[in-house]
Short mmCIF file of C-alpha atoms in Angstrom, two decimals:
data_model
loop_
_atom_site.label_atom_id
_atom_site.label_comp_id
_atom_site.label_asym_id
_atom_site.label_seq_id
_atom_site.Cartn_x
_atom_site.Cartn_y
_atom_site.Cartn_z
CA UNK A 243 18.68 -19.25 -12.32
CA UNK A 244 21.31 -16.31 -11.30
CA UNK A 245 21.12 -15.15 -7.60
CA UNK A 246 22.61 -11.67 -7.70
CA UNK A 247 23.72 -10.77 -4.23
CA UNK A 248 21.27 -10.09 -1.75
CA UNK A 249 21.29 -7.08 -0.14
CA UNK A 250 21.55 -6.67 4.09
CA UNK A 251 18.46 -5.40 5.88
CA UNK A 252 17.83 -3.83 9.31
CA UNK A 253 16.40 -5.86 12.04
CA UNK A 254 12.51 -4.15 12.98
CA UNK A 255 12.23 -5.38 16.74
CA UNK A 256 15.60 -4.69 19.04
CA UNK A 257 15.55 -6.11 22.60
CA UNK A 258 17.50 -3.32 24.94
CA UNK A 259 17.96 -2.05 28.48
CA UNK A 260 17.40 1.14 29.34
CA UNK A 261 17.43 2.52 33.33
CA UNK A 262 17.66 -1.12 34.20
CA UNK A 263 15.09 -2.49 32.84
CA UNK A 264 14.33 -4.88 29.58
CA UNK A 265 12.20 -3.31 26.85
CA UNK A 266 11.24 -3.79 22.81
CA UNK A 267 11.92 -0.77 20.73
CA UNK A 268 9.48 -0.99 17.42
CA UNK A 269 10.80 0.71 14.75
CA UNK A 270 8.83 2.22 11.98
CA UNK A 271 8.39 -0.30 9.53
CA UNK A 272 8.69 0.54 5.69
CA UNK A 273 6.20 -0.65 3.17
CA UNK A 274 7.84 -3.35 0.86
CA UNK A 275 6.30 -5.40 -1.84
CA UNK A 276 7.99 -8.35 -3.52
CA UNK A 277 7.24 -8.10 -7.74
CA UNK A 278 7.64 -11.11 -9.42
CA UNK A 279 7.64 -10.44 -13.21
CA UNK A 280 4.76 -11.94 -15.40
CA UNK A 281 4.38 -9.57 -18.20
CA UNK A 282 5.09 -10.53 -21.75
CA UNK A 283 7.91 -9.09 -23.59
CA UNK A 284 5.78 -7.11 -26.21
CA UNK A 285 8.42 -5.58 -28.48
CA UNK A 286 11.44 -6.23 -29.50
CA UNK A 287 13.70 -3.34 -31.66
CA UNK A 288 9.64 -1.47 -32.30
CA UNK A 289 8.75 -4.86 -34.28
CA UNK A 290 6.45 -7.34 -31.85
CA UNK A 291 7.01 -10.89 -30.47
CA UNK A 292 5.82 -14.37 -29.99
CA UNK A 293 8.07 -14.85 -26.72
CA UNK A 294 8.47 -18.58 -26.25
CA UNK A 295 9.53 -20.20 -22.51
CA UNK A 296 11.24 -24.09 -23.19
CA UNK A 297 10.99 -24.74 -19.53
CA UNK A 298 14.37 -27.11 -20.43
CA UNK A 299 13.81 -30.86 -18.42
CA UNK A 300 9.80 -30.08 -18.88
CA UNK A 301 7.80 -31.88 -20.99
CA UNK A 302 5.76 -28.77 -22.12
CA UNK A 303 6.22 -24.74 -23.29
CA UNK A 304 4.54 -21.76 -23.08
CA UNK A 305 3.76 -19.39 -25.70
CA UNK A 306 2.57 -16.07 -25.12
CA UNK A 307 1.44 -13.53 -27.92
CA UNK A 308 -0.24 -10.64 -27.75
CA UNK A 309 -3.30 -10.00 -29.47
CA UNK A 310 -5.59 -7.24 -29.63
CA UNK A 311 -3.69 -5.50 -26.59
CA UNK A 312 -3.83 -8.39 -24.21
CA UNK A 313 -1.38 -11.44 -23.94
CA UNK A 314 -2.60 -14.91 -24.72
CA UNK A 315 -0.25 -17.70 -23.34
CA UNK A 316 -0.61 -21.04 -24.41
CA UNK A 317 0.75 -24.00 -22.78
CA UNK A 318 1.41 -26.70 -24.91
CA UNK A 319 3.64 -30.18 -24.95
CA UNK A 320 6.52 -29.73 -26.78
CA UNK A 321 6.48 -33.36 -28.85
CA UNK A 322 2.90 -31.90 -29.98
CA UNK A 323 2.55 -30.24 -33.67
CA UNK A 324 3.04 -27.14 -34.21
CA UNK A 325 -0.42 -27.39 -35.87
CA UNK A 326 -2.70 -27.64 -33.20
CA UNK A 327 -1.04 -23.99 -31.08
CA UNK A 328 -1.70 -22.36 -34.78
CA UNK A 329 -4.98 -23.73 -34.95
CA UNK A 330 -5.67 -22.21 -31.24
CA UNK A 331 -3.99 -18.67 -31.99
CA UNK A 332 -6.45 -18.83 -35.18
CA UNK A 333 -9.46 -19.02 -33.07
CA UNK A 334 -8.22 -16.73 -30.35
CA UNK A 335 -8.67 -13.78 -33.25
CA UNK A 336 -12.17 -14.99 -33.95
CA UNK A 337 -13.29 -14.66 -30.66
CA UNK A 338 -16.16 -12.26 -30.39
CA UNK A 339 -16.42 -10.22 -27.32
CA UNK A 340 -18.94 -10.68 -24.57
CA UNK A 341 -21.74 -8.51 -24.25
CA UNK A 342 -25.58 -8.02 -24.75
CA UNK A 343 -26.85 -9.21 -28.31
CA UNK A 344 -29.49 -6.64 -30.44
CA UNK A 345 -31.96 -8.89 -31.75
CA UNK A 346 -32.05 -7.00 -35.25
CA UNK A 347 -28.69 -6.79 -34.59
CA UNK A 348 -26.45 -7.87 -38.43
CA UNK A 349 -23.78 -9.96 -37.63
CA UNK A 350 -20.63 -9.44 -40.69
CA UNK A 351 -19.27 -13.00 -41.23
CA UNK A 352 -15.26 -12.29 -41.35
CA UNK A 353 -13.13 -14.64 -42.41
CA UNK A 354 -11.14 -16.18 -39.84
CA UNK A 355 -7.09 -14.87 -40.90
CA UNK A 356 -4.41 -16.98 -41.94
CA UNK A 357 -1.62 -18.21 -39.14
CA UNK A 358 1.37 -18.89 -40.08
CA UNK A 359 4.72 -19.96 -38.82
CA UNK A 360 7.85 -19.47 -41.29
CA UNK A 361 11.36 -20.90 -40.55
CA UNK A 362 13.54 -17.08 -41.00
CA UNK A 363 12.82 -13.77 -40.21
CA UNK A 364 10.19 -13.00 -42.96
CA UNK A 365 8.51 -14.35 -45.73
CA UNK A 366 11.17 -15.21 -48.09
CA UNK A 367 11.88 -17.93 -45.59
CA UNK A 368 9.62 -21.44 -46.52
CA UNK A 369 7.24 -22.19 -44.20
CA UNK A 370 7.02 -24.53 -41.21
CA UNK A 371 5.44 -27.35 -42.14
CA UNK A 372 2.97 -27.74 -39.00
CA UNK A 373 1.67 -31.31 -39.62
CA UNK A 374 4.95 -32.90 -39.64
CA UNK A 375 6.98 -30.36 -37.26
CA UNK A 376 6.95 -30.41 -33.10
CA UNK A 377 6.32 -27.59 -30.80
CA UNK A 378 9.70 -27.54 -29.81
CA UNK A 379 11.56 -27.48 -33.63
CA UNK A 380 9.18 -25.14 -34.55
CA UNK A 381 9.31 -22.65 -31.85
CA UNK A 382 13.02 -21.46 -32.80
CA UNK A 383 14.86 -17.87 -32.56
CA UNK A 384 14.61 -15.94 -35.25
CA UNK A 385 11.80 -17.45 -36.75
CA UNK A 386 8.61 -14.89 -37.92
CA UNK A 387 4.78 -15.79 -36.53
CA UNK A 388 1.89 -14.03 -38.94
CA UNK A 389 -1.54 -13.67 -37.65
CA UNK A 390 -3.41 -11.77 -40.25
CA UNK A 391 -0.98 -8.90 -41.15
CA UNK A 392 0.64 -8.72 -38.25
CA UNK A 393 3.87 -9.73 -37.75
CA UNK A 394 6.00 -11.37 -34.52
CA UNK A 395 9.66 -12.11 -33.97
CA UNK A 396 9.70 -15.50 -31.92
CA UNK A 397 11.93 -14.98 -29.47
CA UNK A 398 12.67 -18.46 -27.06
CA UNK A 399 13.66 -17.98 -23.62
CA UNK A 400 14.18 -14.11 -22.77
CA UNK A 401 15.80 -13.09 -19.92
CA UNK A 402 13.58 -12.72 -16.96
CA UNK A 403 13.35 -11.52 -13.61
CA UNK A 404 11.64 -14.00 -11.18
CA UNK A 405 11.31 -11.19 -8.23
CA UNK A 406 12.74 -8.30 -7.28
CA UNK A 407 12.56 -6.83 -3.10
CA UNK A 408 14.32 -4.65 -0.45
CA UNK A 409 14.52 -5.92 2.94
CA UNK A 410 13.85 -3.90 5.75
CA UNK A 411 12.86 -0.27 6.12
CA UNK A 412 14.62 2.32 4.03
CA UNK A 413 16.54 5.22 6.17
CA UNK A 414 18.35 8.81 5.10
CA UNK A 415 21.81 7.89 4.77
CA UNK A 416 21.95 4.13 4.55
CA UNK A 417 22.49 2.37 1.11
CA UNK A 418 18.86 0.76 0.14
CA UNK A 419 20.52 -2.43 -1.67
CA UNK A 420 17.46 -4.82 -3.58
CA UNK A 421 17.59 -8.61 -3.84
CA UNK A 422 17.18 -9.74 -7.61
CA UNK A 423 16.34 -13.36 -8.93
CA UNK A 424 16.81 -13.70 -12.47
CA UNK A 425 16.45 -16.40 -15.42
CA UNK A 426 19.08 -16.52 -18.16
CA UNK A 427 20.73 -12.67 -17.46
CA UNK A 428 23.88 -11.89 -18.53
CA UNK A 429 23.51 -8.34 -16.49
CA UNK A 430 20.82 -6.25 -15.08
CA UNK A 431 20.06 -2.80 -15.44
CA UNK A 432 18.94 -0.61 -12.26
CA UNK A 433 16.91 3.09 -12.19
CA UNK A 434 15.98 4.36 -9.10
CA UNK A 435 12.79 7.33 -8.77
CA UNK A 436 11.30 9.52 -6.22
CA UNK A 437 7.64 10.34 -5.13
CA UNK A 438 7.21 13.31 -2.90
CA UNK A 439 3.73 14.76 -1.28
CA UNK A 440 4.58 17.77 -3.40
CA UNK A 441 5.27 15.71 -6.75
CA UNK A 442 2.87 15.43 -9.61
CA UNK A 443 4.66 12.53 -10.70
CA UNK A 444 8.01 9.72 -10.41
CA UNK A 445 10.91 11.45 -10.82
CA UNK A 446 14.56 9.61 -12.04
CA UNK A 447 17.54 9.84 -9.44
CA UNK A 448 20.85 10.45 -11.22
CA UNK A 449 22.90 6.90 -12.36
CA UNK A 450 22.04 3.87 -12.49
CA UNK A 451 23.19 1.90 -9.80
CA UNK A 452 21.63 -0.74 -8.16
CA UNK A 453 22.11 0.55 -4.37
CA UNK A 454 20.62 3.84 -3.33
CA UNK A 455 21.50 6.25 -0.39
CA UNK A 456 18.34 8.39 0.64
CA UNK A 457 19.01 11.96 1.63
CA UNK A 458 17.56 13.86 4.83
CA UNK A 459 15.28 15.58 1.50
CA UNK A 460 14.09 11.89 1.04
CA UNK A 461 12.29 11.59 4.34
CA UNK A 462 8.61 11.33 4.20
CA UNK A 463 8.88 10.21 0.01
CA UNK A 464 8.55 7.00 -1.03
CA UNK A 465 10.57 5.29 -3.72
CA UNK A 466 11.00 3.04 -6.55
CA UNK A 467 13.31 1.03 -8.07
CA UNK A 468 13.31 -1.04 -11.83
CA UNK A 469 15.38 -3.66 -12.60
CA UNK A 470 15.46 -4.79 -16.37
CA UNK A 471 17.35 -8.06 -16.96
CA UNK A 472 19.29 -7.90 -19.89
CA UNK A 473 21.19 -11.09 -21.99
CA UNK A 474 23.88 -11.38 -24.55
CA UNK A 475 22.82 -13.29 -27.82
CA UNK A 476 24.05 -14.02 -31.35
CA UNK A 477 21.96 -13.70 -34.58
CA UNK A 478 21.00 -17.14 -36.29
CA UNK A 479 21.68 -15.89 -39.36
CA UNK A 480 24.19 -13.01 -38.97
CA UNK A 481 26.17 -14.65 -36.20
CA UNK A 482 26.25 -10.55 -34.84
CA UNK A 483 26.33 -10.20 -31.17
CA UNK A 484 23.61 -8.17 -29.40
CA UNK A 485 22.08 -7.71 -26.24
CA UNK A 486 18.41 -8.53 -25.46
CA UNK A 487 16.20 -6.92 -22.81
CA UNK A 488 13.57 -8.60 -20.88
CA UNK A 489 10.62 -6.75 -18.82
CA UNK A 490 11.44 -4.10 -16.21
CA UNK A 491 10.26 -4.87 -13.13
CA UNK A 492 9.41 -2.36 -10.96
CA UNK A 493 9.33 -2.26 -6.82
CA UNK A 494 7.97 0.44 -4.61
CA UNK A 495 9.58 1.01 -0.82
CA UNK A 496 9.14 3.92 1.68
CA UNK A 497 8.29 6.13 3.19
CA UNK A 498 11.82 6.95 4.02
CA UNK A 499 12.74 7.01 7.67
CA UNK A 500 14.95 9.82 9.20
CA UNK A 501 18.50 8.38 10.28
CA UNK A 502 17.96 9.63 13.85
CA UNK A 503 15.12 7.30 14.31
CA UNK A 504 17.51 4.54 13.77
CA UNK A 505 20.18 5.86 15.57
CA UNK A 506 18.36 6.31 18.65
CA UNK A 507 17.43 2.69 18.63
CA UNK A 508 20.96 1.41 17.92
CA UNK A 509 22.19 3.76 21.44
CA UNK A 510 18.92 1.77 23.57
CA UNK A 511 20.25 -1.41 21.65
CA UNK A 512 24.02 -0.78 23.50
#
């Protein structure tokens, strides 16, 4: 796991003396929520993906496909064939959805679709053969899952962000720096938005760093940041170098606090 540096909060309770005499100061406290990511990785370059997590030192995997608009994960041991996952995935599509049955009601028997694991990108590739092949040989980059006509790139062990959070309240003119756990990131990509009473809607803030200074025209709004973790790979077959993008995770803060607020509990604090 990658710790990127964790950014330095404000303390909420100061302890101070004013005309002789000990007191607490509160300050304002800004909303934070810690995201931990646990969305599948749906698409990869518009074509979609079987994304596969080898959990390395465990004996089992997870294997998450979507299907039908919502993700299936399936966590199997990895010395078990490949068979038995297919199998499961197979029956996952025949599943009928709940709900009230007509009693004149026709049911249409459909035939259950073929799944099918091939060892390349695509179907000039032979097939794995899932009697005689494990969970964790079959599960390999590059290699093409087919449920029915549709088509997924497996893609084994994705970068991912384990949480994402700013510490502290967020003030006008001091840097709003978030705290970032990731799995297998070579780098991670930051976007920072806006929400305003007045605002129909997020709006981007210029760059992309990952620190943010609020202006005095930030007070009152709350904001957002996304982090998308991002890794450097190499084709199996092409031995090309590209870069591979996980889920964005996304973390709201505010409402911004005006600097003076904090200022005037730093002079008490003295």
């Amino acid at each position: 796991m990658q710790r990127i540096f964790r950014g330095s909060g404000f303390v909420r309770r100061l302890s101070s003396v004013y005309s002789g005499q000990a007191r607490k100061l509160v300050l304002p406290v800004a909303k934070t929520t810690v995201v931990r990511s646990v969305a599948c990785m749906s698409e990869l370059h518009g074509e979609r993906m079987a994304v596969v997590r080898s959990f390395p030192g465990s004996p089992s995997m997870l294997i998450q496909v979507q299907i039908a608009g919502k993700v299936r994960n399936l966590d199997r041991p990895k010395d078990e064939m490949v068979e038995k996952p297919l199998v499961r995935l197979q029956k996952t599509v025949c599943q009928k959805p709940q709900g009230k049955k007509k009693s004149k009601e026709v049911v249409e028997v459909v035939p259950p679709p073929v799944v099918s694991l091939y060892s390349g990108p695509d179907e000039s590739f032979p097939l794995v053969d899932a009697s005689k092949t494990s969970n964790a040989m079959a599960w390999k980059d590059g290699n093409m899952l087919r449920i029915g006509d549709v088509k997924y790139a497996v893609v084994v062990d994705p970068p991912f962000v384990e949480r994402v959070q700013v510490h502290g309240s967020i003030f006008s003119g001091v840097p709003a720096v978030p705290f970032v756990d990731t799995t297998d990131a070579t780098r991670v990509e930051w976007q920072w938005y806006r929400f305003c009473d007045n605002a129909d809607d997020w709006k981007a803030v210029d760059g992309g760093n990952r620190s943010f200074v609020p202006g005095s025209g930030d007070v009152g709004c709350k904001l957002m940041v996304s982090c998308t973790p991002v890794q450097r790979r190499r084709d199996p077959l092409t031995q090309e170098e590209y870069e591979l993008k996980g889920t964005t995770s996304r973390l709201v803060v505010g409402p911004v606090i005006a600097a003076a607020e904090f200022a005037s509990a730093e002079r008490l604090a003295k």
